[in-house]
Coordinates of C-alpha atoms in Angstrom, one line a residue:
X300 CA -10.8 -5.6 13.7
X301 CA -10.4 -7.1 10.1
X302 CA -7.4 -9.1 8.9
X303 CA -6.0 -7.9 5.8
X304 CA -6.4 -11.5 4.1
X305 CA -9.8 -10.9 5.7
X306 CA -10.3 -8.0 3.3
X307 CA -8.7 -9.9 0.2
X308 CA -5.1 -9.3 0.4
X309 CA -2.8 -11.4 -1.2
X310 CA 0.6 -9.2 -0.4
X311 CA 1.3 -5.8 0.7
X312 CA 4.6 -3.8 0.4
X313 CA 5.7 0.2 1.0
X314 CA 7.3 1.7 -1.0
X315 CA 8.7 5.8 -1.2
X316 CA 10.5 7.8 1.3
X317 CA 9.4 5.5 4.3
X318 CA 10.6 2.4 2.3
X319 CA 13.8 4.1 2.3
X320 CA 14.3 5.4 5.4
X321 CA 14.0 8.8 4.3
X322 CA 10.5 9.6 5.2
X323 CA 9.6 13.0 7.9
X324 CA 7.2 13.0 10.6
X325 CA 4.6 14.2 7.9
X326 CA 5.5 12.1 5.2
X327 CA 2.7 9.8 4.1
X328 CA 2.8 5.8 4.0
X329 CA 2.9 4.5 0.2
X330 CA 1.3 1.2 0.0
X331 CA 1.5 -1.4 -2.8
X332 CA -1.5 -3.8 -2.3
X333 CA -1.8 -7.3 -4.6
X334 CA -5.7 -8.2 -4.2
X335 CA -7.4 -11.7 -4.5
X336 CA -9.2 -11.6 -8.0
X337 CA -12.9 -9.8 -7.9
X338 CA -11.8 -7.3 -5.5
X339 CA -12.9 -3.3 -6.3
X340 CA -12.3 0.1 -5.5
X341 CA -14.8 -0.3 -2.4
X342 CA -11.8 -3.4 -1.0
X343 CA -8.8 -0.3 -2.1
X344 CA -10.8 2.8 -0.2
X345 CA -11.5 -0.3 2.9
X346 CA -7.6 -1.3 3.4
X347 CA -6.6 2.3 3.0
X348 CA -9.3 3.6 5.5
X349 CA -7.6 0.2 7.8
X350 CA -4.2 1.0 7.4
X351 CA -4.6 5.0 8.2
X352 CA -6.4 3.5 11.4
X353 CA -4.3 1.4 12.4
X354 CA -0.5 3.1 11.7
X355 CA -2.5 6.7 12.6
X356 CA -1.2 8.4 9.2
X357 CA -2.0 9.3 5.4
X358 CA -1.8 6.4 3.5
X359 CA -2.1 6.1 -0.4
X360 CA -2.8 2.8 -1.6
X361 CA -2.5 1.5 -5.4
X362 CA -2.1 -1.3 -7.2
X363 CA 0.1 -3.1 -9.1
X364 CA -2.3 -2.6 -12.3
X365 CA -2.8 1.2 -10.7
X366 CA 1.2 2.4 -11.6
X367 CA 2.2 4.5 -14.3
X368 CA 4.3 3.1 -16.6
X369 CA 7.3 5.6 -15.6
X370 CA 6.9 5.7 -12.2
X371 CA 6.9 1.3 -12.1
X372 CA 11.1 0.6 -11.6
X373 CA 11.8 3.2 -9.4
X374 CA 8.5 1.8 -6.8
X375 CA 9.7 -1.4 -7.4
X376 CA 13.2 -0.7 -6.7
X377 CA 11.8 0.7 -3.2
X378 CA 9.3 -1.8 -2.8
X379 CA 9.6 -3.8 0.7
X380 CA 7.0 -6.3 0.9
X381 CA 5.7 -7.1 4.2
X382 CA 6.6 -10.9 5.7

């Protein structure tokens, strides 16, 4: 099974109603994902097809170049990065 550094990942945090402890059995995984340089679209679709795999739910996966300008301080505010 690939390593997330295997796939380019420098860090990766949640963020949303599971980093707040408010998410529902249904409620999808936000992911904020900080990529070596020269990674693509093909490395984003890869670590969210991983992480669905491995946590067995939806996950959406953007990046810190990827957030709207009005949603950024309320993500980061949220934001838990993984140790």
């Amino acid at each position: 099974m690939p390593t997330l550094r295997g796939m380019g990942v420098l860090r990766i945090g949640v963020f949303g109603s599971r980093a707040r402890g408010a998410g529902r059995v249904d409620s999808d995984v936000d992911v904020l994902v900080e990529f070596e340089a020269h990674r693509d679209l093909l490395d984003l679709v890869a670590v969210k097809q991983h992480l669905e795999s491995v946590l067995g739910l939806p996950v959406d996966v953007t990046t810190p170049s990827g957030l709207r300008d009005s949603d950024r301080p309320a993500i980061l505010r949220d934001l838990r990065y993984a140790a």
